[in-house]
Amino acid sequence: MKHLGFLSLLMVWLVSQSCLVGCKKPVSVNVGVIFTFDSVIGRAAKPAMEAASSDINETPTILNGTRLNLIMADANCNAFLGSIEAYQVIEKEVVAFIGPQSSSLAHMISSIANGLQVPLVSYAATDPSLSAKQFPFFVRTVQSDSNQMNVMASLVDFYGWKEAIAIYVDDDYGRNGVSALNDEFDKRMAKAFYKFPLPSNFTQSDIETLLKESKLLGPRVYVVHVNPDPQLRIFSAAKKLQMMTGDYVWFATDWLSTTIDSFTPVNRTALRVLQGVVGLRQHIPESNRKNGFMARWRKMQQKGLLKSELNTYGLCAYDTVWTVAHSIDKYINDGNNFTFSLSGKLNDTKTSEMHLEKLKVFDGGAILLEHIMNTSFSGLTGQVRFSSDRNIVTSGYDVINIDKMAVRTVGYWSDMFGFSISPPETLQGTKKGHSEPDQKLGSVIWPSGKTKRPRGWVIADDERPLRVGVPRRASFVDFVTELNGTHKIAGYCIDVFTEALKFIPYNVPYKFELFGDGRSNPNYNRLVQMVADDVFDAVVGDIAIVKNRTKIVDFSQPYITTGLVIVAPVHNTKSSAWVFLKPFTLDMWCMTAGGFFIVAVVIWILEHRVNDAFRGPPRRQLMTMFMFSFSTLFKTNQEVTVSTLGRLVMVVWLFLLMVITSSYTANLTSILTVQQLSSPITGIDSLIASSWPIGYQVGSFAYGYLSDTLNIHKSRLVKLHSPEEYETALRLGPDNGGVAAIVDELPYVELFLSKRTDFGIIGQPFTKSGWGFAFQRDSALAVDMSTAILKLSESGKLQEIHARWFCKMGCPGERRGKSEPNQLHLVSFWGLYLLCGAITLAALLIFILRMVRQYARYSRRQRKLCPPSASVQTSTRCSQVIFNFFDFIDEKEEAIKKMFTQCEINPVPETPTSSTT
């Protein structure tokens, strides 16, 4: 029993001792650091990390009792040498890696870190692809280029530019960064984004060659994304090539601000080549810790301990060391040990010369990575904390502008507020806003030295003039042609184009390139397609704006209105002796003459009893009756109507005459002032209904429109090649092997008529279209050319050019043939005649009824005065009554009234009756 008790005590002691050994804090912890010592970033990062290590080891509240040991290795700006150095550092059992600054090297070391489960924390590798799940042990304490490219694209879009050129170094850092920028431009519906890569170790010659190539493109907005370059070689070359002028816009990612911040006061003169450049700098909020460290940095410079200036990457490097220290402190405080184990896969690898068996896997790598991700503290760069994609939570960017060798901050960017003129930390608690009115930046001084926003693009320059395709026509060469032996292009379309260029507010060098063999008219659809295929930048000529062409190119405002019209022979009918009869049809003339006769009779009937002018001998009354009727046409009648019914009839009749004479005058004027067609074709409908042949111009879309849209049989369509063939076919006519009419676009017809007076246009254009200049899709020149054409029209210059080319023998519009004016038919006035006739008839009936009534009264009184015998009454009553009635009507109204008055004064005595006895 005693032996058993002793053994138990021994076991308890051994276990307790093992626990004490396992929980004991390590004396030191190795952290590997790899970067390029002699570089813009490295010269600031090395002393910053050494200062951080010193501060950590002197601070009792962190890693108390454990020394942080930074094992630094120089990558020498070489991914291969850097990876070898990384292997050598890992052999020293480091628990974490800091660096590298090169994205290419970060890709290689990240793969090593994954295999050995060593967290890799970088303060300078900004390649967005490093955040992929492929590298789970990679953590970034600097903002990813995915954030920076979002800001850069927003900055370009803020000023309204939709085209840009990116110049970048052709490595993982440059390619992936510009790829992210391209994606951001696509989100903002950019029109064009051109990428120009530079070799990793580019020379001045490489830069100049690249810049010369980029000048051949239209955009003048450049985004430069390269490694920090103290010599500023890209901008020096641009200045040498006259590319730092007012036409250009230069943006730079944060490599430029890093370079500038690293300049000593002596080197600040190099900023002269950066006039007007706009760049980004990672935003670091103002804080006491930051200001204190910068003061400390200046003291170290004064003591000669430092030669480099401090930049944002130096501050990030300082915070990176503290991030690793905080996570290690947490790891140790949780009772974890730093243990390493051999990898079976590495031991099985038969490459003993590489000594891979010395590489060990960090057993606590995943735990330490988790502590790093959960780190949160206030550092020199602000609040340090990480998002789920292992990137530091962004604090935004400063927008800087270089003017007169001084760096100005013109605004800030943050994910929450977008662009603002106040630092993001001062906007906390205010209303979030990403809408366009909320975006603000200070005034930027551009390379021109002015605050006016540059245009940002050029259509062409002297080195690459605008390639303008022009059709080499075989007919209608007045529109565009090459002058014999001069290689000079002339024509109506050319004149419009060159005059419109004068209204464009910038210079557009151009050169004409002919398309076609000159023996036949070229295919215009192929010509327009060549613009879409980038063979030409524009096409100038008689290019009709039709639906299928607008799908592949942009057209300017039409400079001439066109459409399909009909042209046919015309002759003048002004010399006809009987032209005055044409306004009315025969029915209309007969009805009008009948109206005069009827009105004459009715007025005489209504006025004869009351108006002395309508009394007298029969011959005089007949003359008065008809003279009065016809004189109403000229308003010269001397007789005045007296009766109420007569005046009523006259009012209606005069109204009818007013309408009739006005219509007659208008129609006669039209007949006397227009030309008449020598064919019965009055428009497209009559042309379709006929069976006559129709001419069209070869190559014109008129053929397809007539056959496909209007369904005219193709056998009726006759192709014609030139204006001379037009004239011959029209003179021959449809019965002699010619055509009845020609259908073509209005400008061609106007040019044809400008030299011929025997033909005219029938009716109006039955399609609506126009001619314009064709440009590549989304070309800014198309918009400016449209504005120029409108100004050209408003100034009257467009009309002058048109008259100069198309009015050599009088403008064709003045000889536009119209169908013969339709004669005025009775059907157009039957309502008016019906109204006049009804009122006239009503007046006549009223008059007759009055007369019958008066005559009945008169007859009764006459019978009382002189009763007729029965035999006489029977034999003479009917005929006598009729004659007596007309005699009664012929009497004057005053005599009848007098007769009635006398009868009332002297009544007829009653006859006494005899009495019978």
Tab-separated table of N, CA and C in Angstrom, residues 104-213:
chain	number	residue	atom	x	y	z
A	104	SER	N	3.465	39.951	-56.931
A	104	SER	CA	3.933	38.720	-57.567
A	104	SER	C	4.571	37.800	-56.541
A	105	LEU	N	5.422	38.359	-55.691
A	105	LEU	CA	6.050	37.556	-54.646
A	105	LEU	C	5.025	37.103	-53.617
A	106	ALA	N	4.001	37.938	-53.381
A	106	ALA	CA	2.961	37.570	-52.423
A	106	ALA	C	2.210	36.333	-52.890
A	107	HIS	N	2.022	36.191	-54.194
A	107	HIS	CA	1.367	34.992	-54.715
A	107	HIS	C	2.192	33.745	-54.386
A	108	MET	N	3.507	33.832	-54.562
A	108	MET	CA	4.357	32.672	-54.315
A	108	MET	C	4.433	32.344	-52.829
A	109	ILE	N	4.637	33.352	-52.000
A	109	ILE	CA	4.774	33.097	-50.560
A	109	ILE	C	3.440	32.675	-49.972
A	110	SER	N	2.319	33.164	-50.554
A	110	SER	CA	1.011	32.742	-50.062
A	110	SER	C	0.820	31.239	-50.231
A	111	SER	N	1.341	30.706	-51.331
A	111	SER	CA	1.248	29.260	-51.530
A	111	SER	C	2.078	28.523	-50.488
A	112	ILE	N	3.242	29.069	-50.173
A	112	ILE	CA	4.076	28.463	-49.130
A	112	ILE	C	3.376	28.562	-47.778
A	113	ALA	N	2.799	29.733	-47.510
A	113	ALA	CA	2.112	29.934	-46.229
A	113	ALA	C	0.929	28.979	-46.093
A	114	ASN	N	0.243	28.724	-47.193
A	114	ASN	CA	-0.865	27.780	-47.128
A	114	ASN	C	-0.380	26.387	-46.736
A	115	GLY	N	0.733	25.978	-47.350
A	115	GLY	CA	1.234	24.638	-47.077
A	115	GLY	C	1.744	24.471	-45.664
A	116	LEU	N	2.387	25.515	-45.144
A	116	LEU	CA	2.976	25.446	-43.801
A	116	LEU	C	2.081	26.070	-42.744
A	117	GLN	N	0.906	26.590	-43.163
A	117	GLN	CA	-0.091	27.166	-42.256
A	117	GLN	C	0.500	28.291	-41.401
A	118	VAL	N	1.244	29.139	-42.083
A	118	VAL	CA	1.823	30.309	-41.431
A	118	VAL	C	1.077	31.541	-41.947
A	119	PRO	N	0.403	32.311	-41.107
A	119	PRO	CA	-0.301	33.510	-41.574
A	119	PRO	C	0.661	34.485	-42.252
A	120	LEU	N	0.217	35.017	-43.395
A	120	LEU	CA	1.002	35.994	-44.149
A	120	LEU	C	0.243	37.309	-44.111
A	121	VAL	N	0.811	38.326	-43.485
A	121	VAL	CA	0.164	39.633	-43.322
A	121	VAL	C	0.966	40.651	-44.132
A	122	SER	N	0.311	41.211	-45.182
A	122	SER	CA	1.001	42.139	-46.071
A	122	SER	C	0.502	43.550	-45.867
A	123	TYR	N	1.408	44.495	-45.906
A	123	TYR	CA	1.081	45.912	-45.760
A	123	TYR	C	1.204	46.658	-47.093
A	124	ALA	N	1.547	45.929	-48.191
A	124	ALA	CA	1.792	46.631	-49.459
A	124	ALA	C	1.309	45.878	-50.686
A	125	ALA	N	1.008	44.597	-50.600
A	125	ALA	CA	0.544	43.837	-51.769
A	125	ALA	C	-0.940	44.112	-51.978
A	126	THR	N	-1.258	44.879	-53.020
A	126	THR	CA	-2.640	45.351	-53.225
A	126	THR	C	-3.389	44.586	-54.308
A	127	ASP	N	-2.786	43.593	-54.919
A	127	ASP	CA	-3.427	42.811	-55.975
A	127	ASP	C	-4.760	42.251	-55.491
A	128	PRO	N	-5.877	42.568	-56.164
A	128	PRO	CA	-7.188	42.092	-55.684
A	128	PRO	C	-7.324	40.580	-55.647
A	129	SER	N	-6.610	39.872	-56.540
A	129	SER	CA	-6.765	38.417	-56.602
A	129	SER	C	-6.208	37.713	-55.376
A	130	LEU	N	-5.401	38.403	-54.565
A	130	LEU	CA	-4.864	37.780	-53.343
A	130	LEU	C	-5.954	37.555	-52.301
A	131	SER	N	-7.081	38.195	-52.469
A	131	SER	CA	-8.181	38.003	-51.513
A	131	SER	C	-9.002	36.759	-51.824
A	132	ALA	N	-8.610	36.040	-52.863
A	132	ALA	CA	-9.377	34.861	-53.237
A	132	ALA	C	-9.237	33.771	-52.177
A	133	LYS	N	-10.188	32.843	-52.201
A	133	LYS	CA	-10.162	31.729	-51.254
A	133	LYS	C	-8.997	30.784	-51.506
A	134	GLN	N	-8.301	31.004	-52.603
A	134	GLN	CA	-7.116	30.206	-52.913
A	134	GLN	C	-6.003	30.435	-51.892
A	135	PHE	N	-6.032	31.618	-51.258
A	135	PHE	CA	-4.988	31.958	-50.292
A	135	PHE	C	-5.618	32.259	-48.937
A	136	PRO	N	-6.035	31.226	-48.215
A	136	PRO	CA	-6.755	31.457	-46.951
A	136	PRO	C	-5.897	32.041	-45.838
A	137	PHE	N	-4.558	31.922	-45.928
A	137	PHE	CA	-3.681	32.441	-44.872
A	137	PHE	C	-3.133	33.827	-45.199
A	138	PHE	N	-3.643	34.448	-46.282
A	138	PHE	CA	-3.187	35.786	-46.647
A	138	PHE	C	-4.126	36.823	-46.042
A	139	VAL	N	-3.537	37.770	-45.302
A	139	VAL	CA	-4.287	38.872	-44.685
A	139	VAL	C	-3.638	40.181	-45.140
A	140	ARG	N	-4.486	41.201	-45.384
A	140	ARG	CA	-3.972	42.450	-45.920
A	140	ARG	C	-4.292	43.594	-44.980
A	141	THR	N	-3.269	44.362	-44.603
A	141	THR	CA	-3.470	45.533	-43.738
A	141	THR	C	-3.451	46.834	-44.546
A	142	VAL	N	-3.477	46.713	-45.858
A	142	VAL	CA	-3.557	47.857	-46.751
A	142	VAL	C	-4.792	47.665	-47.621
A	143	GLN	N	-5.325	48.734	-48.144
A	143	GLN	CA	-6.537	48.629	-48.951
A	143	GLN	C	-6.257	47.916	-50.276
A	144	SER	N	-7.171	47.040	-50.634
A	144	SER	CA	-7.044	46.299	-51.884
A	144	SER	C	-7.259	47.224	-53.074
A	145	ASP	N	-6.646	46.867	-54.196
A	145	ASP	CA	-6.842	47.654	-55.416
A	145	ASP	C	-8.265	47.563	-55.936
A	146	SER	N	-9.019	46.583	-55.487
A	146	SER	CA	-10.427	46.556	-55.887
A	146	SER	C	-11.152	47.787	-55.354
A	147	ASN	N	-10.791	48.234	-54.146
A	147	ASN	CA	-11.349	49.474	-53.601
A	147	ASN	C	-10.824	50.690	-54.359
A	148	GLN	N	-9.519	50.666	-54.611
A	148	GLN	CA	-8.905	51.816	-55.267
A	148	GLN	C	-9.439	51.996	-56.686
A	149	MET	N	-9.646	50.903	-57.399
A	149	MET	CA	-10.139	51.018	-58.766
A	149	MET	C	-11.607	51.452	-58.795
A	150	ASN	N	-12.337	51.100	-57.772
A	150	ASN	CA	-13.705	51.618	-57.651
A	150	ASN	C	-13.685	53.136	-57.518
A	151	VAL	N	-12.765	53.631	-56.699
A	151	VAL	CA	-12.636	55.078	-56.526
A	151	VAL	C	-12.160	55.736	-57.820
A	152	MET	N	-11.192	55.115	-58.488
A	152	MET	CA	-10.651	55.706	-59.711
A	152	MET	C	-11.723	55.777	-60.798
A	153	ALA	N	-12.491	54.706	-60.966
A	153	ALA	CA	-13.567	54.721	-61.969
A	153	ALA	C	-14.626	55.752	-61.610
A	154	SER	N	-14.908	55.878	-60.325
A	154	SER	CA	-15.882	56.887	-59.887
A	154	SER	C	-15.360	58.294	-60.145
A	155	LEU	N	-14.060	58.472	-60.003
A	155	LEU	CA	-13.461	59.783	-60.225
A	155	LEU	C	-13.543	60.171	-61.705
A	156	VAL	N	-13.225	59.233	-62.579
A	156	VAL	CA	-13.331	59.502	-64.015
A	156	VAL	C	-14.786	59.777	-64.388
A	157	ASP	N	-15.689	58.982	-63.841
A	157	ASP	CA	-17.108	59.160	-64.133
A	157	ASP	C	-17.644	60.465	-63.537
A	158	PHE	N	-17.069	60.905	-62.426
A	158	PHE	CA	-17.497	62.146	-61.776
A	158	PHE	C	-17.344	63.331	-62.731
A	159	TYR	N	-16.306	63.309	-63.555
A	159	TYR	CA	-16.070	64.400	-64.494
A	159	TYR	C	-16.700	64.142	-65.859
A	160	GLY	N	-17.421	63.039	-65.984
A	160	GLY	CA	-18.209	62.814	-67.186
A	160	GLY	C	-17.488	62.156	-68.339
A	161	TRP	N	-16.285	61.622	-68.108
A	161	TRP	CA	-15.569	60.971	-69.199
A	161	TRP	C	-15.979	59.510	-69.292
A	162	LYS	N	-16.182	59.035	-70.509
A	162	LYS	CA	-16.610	57.657	-70.751
A	162	LYS	C	-15.573	56.842	-71.512
A	163	GLU	N	-14.423	57.422	-71.772
A	163	GLU	CA	-13.341	56.711	-72.442
A	163	GLU	C	-12.043	56.996	-71.706
A	164	ALA	N	-11.205	55.996	-71.599
A	164	ALA	CA	-9.946	56.173	-70.867
A	164	ALA	C	-8.910	55.187	-71.378
A	165	ILE	N	-7.657	55.516	-71.117
A	165	ILE	CA	-6.511	54.666	-71.451
A	165	ILE	C	-5.778	54.342	-70.165
A	166	ALA	N	-5.514	53.056	-69.926
A	166	ALA	CA	-4.793	52.625	-68.722
A	166	ALA	C	-3.385	52.214	-69.112
A	167	ILE	N	-2.414	52.786	-68.423
A	167	ILE	CA	-1.012	52.393	-68.578
A	167	ILE	C	-0.608	51.676	-67.294
A	168	TYR	N	-0.105	50.457	-67.428
A	168	TYR	CA	0.180	49.656	-66.233
A	168	TYR	C	1.396	48.766	-66.473
A	169	VAL	N	1.982	48.335	-65.390
A	169	VAL	CA	3.105	47.413	-65.464
A	169	VAL	C	2.552	46.000	-65.613
A	170	ASP	N	3.157	45.253	-66.503
A	170	ASP	CA	2.620	43.942	-66.870
A	170	ASP	C	3.096	42.859	-65.894
A	171	ASP	N	2.560	42.909	-64.676
A	171	ASP	CA	2.777	41.845	-63.690
A	171	ASP	C	1.462	41.634	-62.950
A	172	ASP	N	1.489	40.789	-61.923
A	172	ASP	CA	0.245	40.495	-61.210
A	172	ASP	C	-0.383	41.756	-60.637
A	173	TYR	N	0.458	42.628	-60.116
A	173	TYR	CA	-0.034	43.878	-59.531
A	173	TYR	C	-0.730	44.735	-60.583
A	174	GLY	N	-0.081	44.933	-61.736
A	174	GLY	CA	-0.645	45.797	-62.762
A	174	GLY	C	-1.824	45.173	-63.484
A	175	ARG	N	-1.665	43.930	-63.911
A	175	ARG	CA	-2.733	43.283	-64.688
A	175	ARG	C	-4.025	43.160	-63.892
A	176	ASN	N	-3.907	42.629	-62.671
A	176	ASN	CA	-5.118	42.405	-61.882
A	176	ASN	C	-5.739	43.715	-61.413
A	177	GLY	N	-4.904	44.704	-61.164
A	177	GLY	CA	-5.443	46.006	-60.783
A	177	GLY	C	-6.227	46.642	-61.921
A	178	VAL	N	-5.659	46.618	-63.127
A	178	VAL	CA	-6.330	47.212	-64.278
A	178	VAL	C	-7.555	46.385	-64.668
A	179	SER	N	-7.490	45.078	-64.446
A	179	SER	CA	-8.675	44.253	-64.696
A	179	SER	C	-9.830	44.686	-63.790
A	180	ALA	N	-9.507	44.968	-62.529
A	180	ALA	CA	-10.542	45.473	-61.620
A	180	ALA	C	-11.058	46.833	-62.079
A	181	LEU	N	-10.163	47.677	-62.605
A	181	LEU	CA	-10.577	48.988	-63.112
A	181	LEU	C	-11.494	48.830	-64.325
A	182	ASN	N	-11.172	47.887	-65.179
A	182	ASN	CA	-12.013	47.618	-66.347
A	182	ASN	C	-13.417	47.192	-65.922
A	183	ASP	N	-13.491	46.334	-64.899
A	183	ASP	CA	-14.793	45.905	-64.401
A	183	ASP	C	-15.593	47.087	-63.861
A	184	GLU	N	-14.924	47.996	-63.176
A	184	GLU	CA	-15.615	49.158	-62.623
A	184	GLU	C	-16.094	50.092	-63.734
A	185	PHE	N	-15.303	50.223	-64.792
A	185	PHE	CA	-15.739	51.040	-65.926
A	185	PHE	C	-16.962	50.425	-66.599
A	186	ASP	N	-16.969	49.112	-66.697
A	186	ASP	CA	-18.127	48.444	-67.308
A	186	ASP	C	-19.392	48.700	-66.499
A	187	LYS	N	-19.265	48.730	-65.187
A	187	LYS	CA	-20.434	48.995	-64.346
A	187	LYS	C	-20.993	50.386	-64.604
A	188	ARG	N	-20.134	51.294	-65.021
A	188	ARG	CA	-20.557	52.682	-65.248
A	188	ARG	C	-20.827	52.956	-66.723
A	189	MET	N	-20.975	51.889	-67.483
A	189	MET	CA	-21.348	51.987	-68.904
A	189	MET	C	-20.356	52.837	-69.679
A	190	ALA	N	-19.061	52.611	-69.429
A	190	ALA	CA	-18.045	53.339	-70.177
A	190	ALA	C	-18.062	52.898	-71.635
A	191	LYS	N	-17.735	53.821	-72.530
A	191	LYS	CA	-17.772	53.520	-73.955
A	191	LYS	C	-16.541	52.745	-74.395
A	192	ALA	N	-15.377	53.125	-73.886
A	192	ALA	CA	-14.144	52.486	-74.338
A	192	ALA	C	-13.116	52.525	-73.215
A	193	PHE	N	-12.348	51.452	-73.133
A	193	PHE	CA	-11.281	51.366	-72.137
A	193	PHE	C	-10.116	50.626	-72.798
A	194	TYR	N	-9.024	51.354	-72.994
A	194	TYR	CA	-7.867	50.795	-73.677
A	194	TYR	C	-6.758	50.522	-72.668
A	195	LYS	N	-6.084	49.367	-72.824
A	195	LYS	CA	-5.047	48.964	-71.881
A	195	LYS	C	-3.709	48.876	-72.605
A	196	PHE	N	-2.708	49.539	-72.022
A	196	PHE	CA	-1.356	49.541	-72.580
A	196	PHE	C	-0.380	49.051	-71.506
A	197	PRO	N	0.135	47.829	-71.645
A	197	PRO	CA	1.056	47.292	-70.628
A	197	PRO	C	2.506	47.703	-70.883
A	198	LEU	N	3.240	47.840	-69.817
A	198	LEU	CA	4.678	48.089	-69.861
A	198	LEU	C	5.403	46.875	-69.292
A	199	PRO	N	6.585	46.572	-69.789
A	199	PRO	CA	7.353	45.473	-69.188
A	199	PRO	C	7.659	45.770	-67.725
A	200	SER	N	7.920	44.716	-66.956
A	200	SER	CA	8.204	44.907	-65.521
A	200	SER	C	9.405	45.814	-65.321
A	201	ASN	N	10.422	45.632	-66.143
A	201	ASN	CA	11.615	46.481	-66.059
A	201	ASN	C	11.648	47.403	-67.286
A	202	PHE	N	10.652	48.258	-67.390
A	202	PHE	CA	10.524	49.093	-68.579
A	202	PHE	C	11.594	50.172	-68.616
A	203	THR	N	11.905	50.575	-69.854
A	203	THR	CA	12.893	51.630	-70.090
A	203	THR	C	12.187	52.880	-70.599
A	204	GLN	N	12.964	53.950	-70.722
A	204	GLN	CA	12.398	55.185	-71.247
A	204	GLN	C	11.911	54.999	-72.678
A	205	SER	N	12.610	54.177	-73.434
A	205	SER	CA	12.200	53.908	-74.804
A	205	SER	C	10.858	53.170	-74.834
A	206	ASP	N	10.671	52.234	-73.923
A	206	ASP	CA	9.390	51.522	-73.849
A	206	ASP	C	8.241	52.488	-73.576
A	207	ILE	N	8.485	53.431	-72.691
A	207	ILE	CA	7.432	54.391	-72.338
A	207	ILE	C	7.075	55.266	-73.535
A	208	GLU	N	8.075	55.790	-74.219
A	208	GLU	CA	7.808	56.684	-75.340
A	208	GLU	C	7.083	55.958	-76.470
A	209	THR	N	7.481	54.727	-76.736
A	209	THR	CA	6.801	53.947	-77.771
A	209	THR	C	5.343	53.729	-77.412
A	210	LEU	N	5.101	53.395	-76.160
A	210	LEU	CA	3.728	53.164	-75.707
A	210	LEU	C	2.900	54.433	-75.809
A	211	LEU	N	3.455	55.552	-75.386
A	211	LEU	CA	2.698	56.805	-75.421
A	211	LEU	C	2.386	57.234	-76.844
A	212	LYS	N	3.313	57.011	-77.750
A	212	LYS	CA	3.058	57.349	-79.149
A	212	LYS	C	1.932	56.503	-79.714
A	213	GLU	N	1.892	55.235	-79.342
A	213	GLU	CA	0.802	54.368	-79.799
A	213	GLU	C	-0.537	54.822	-79.221
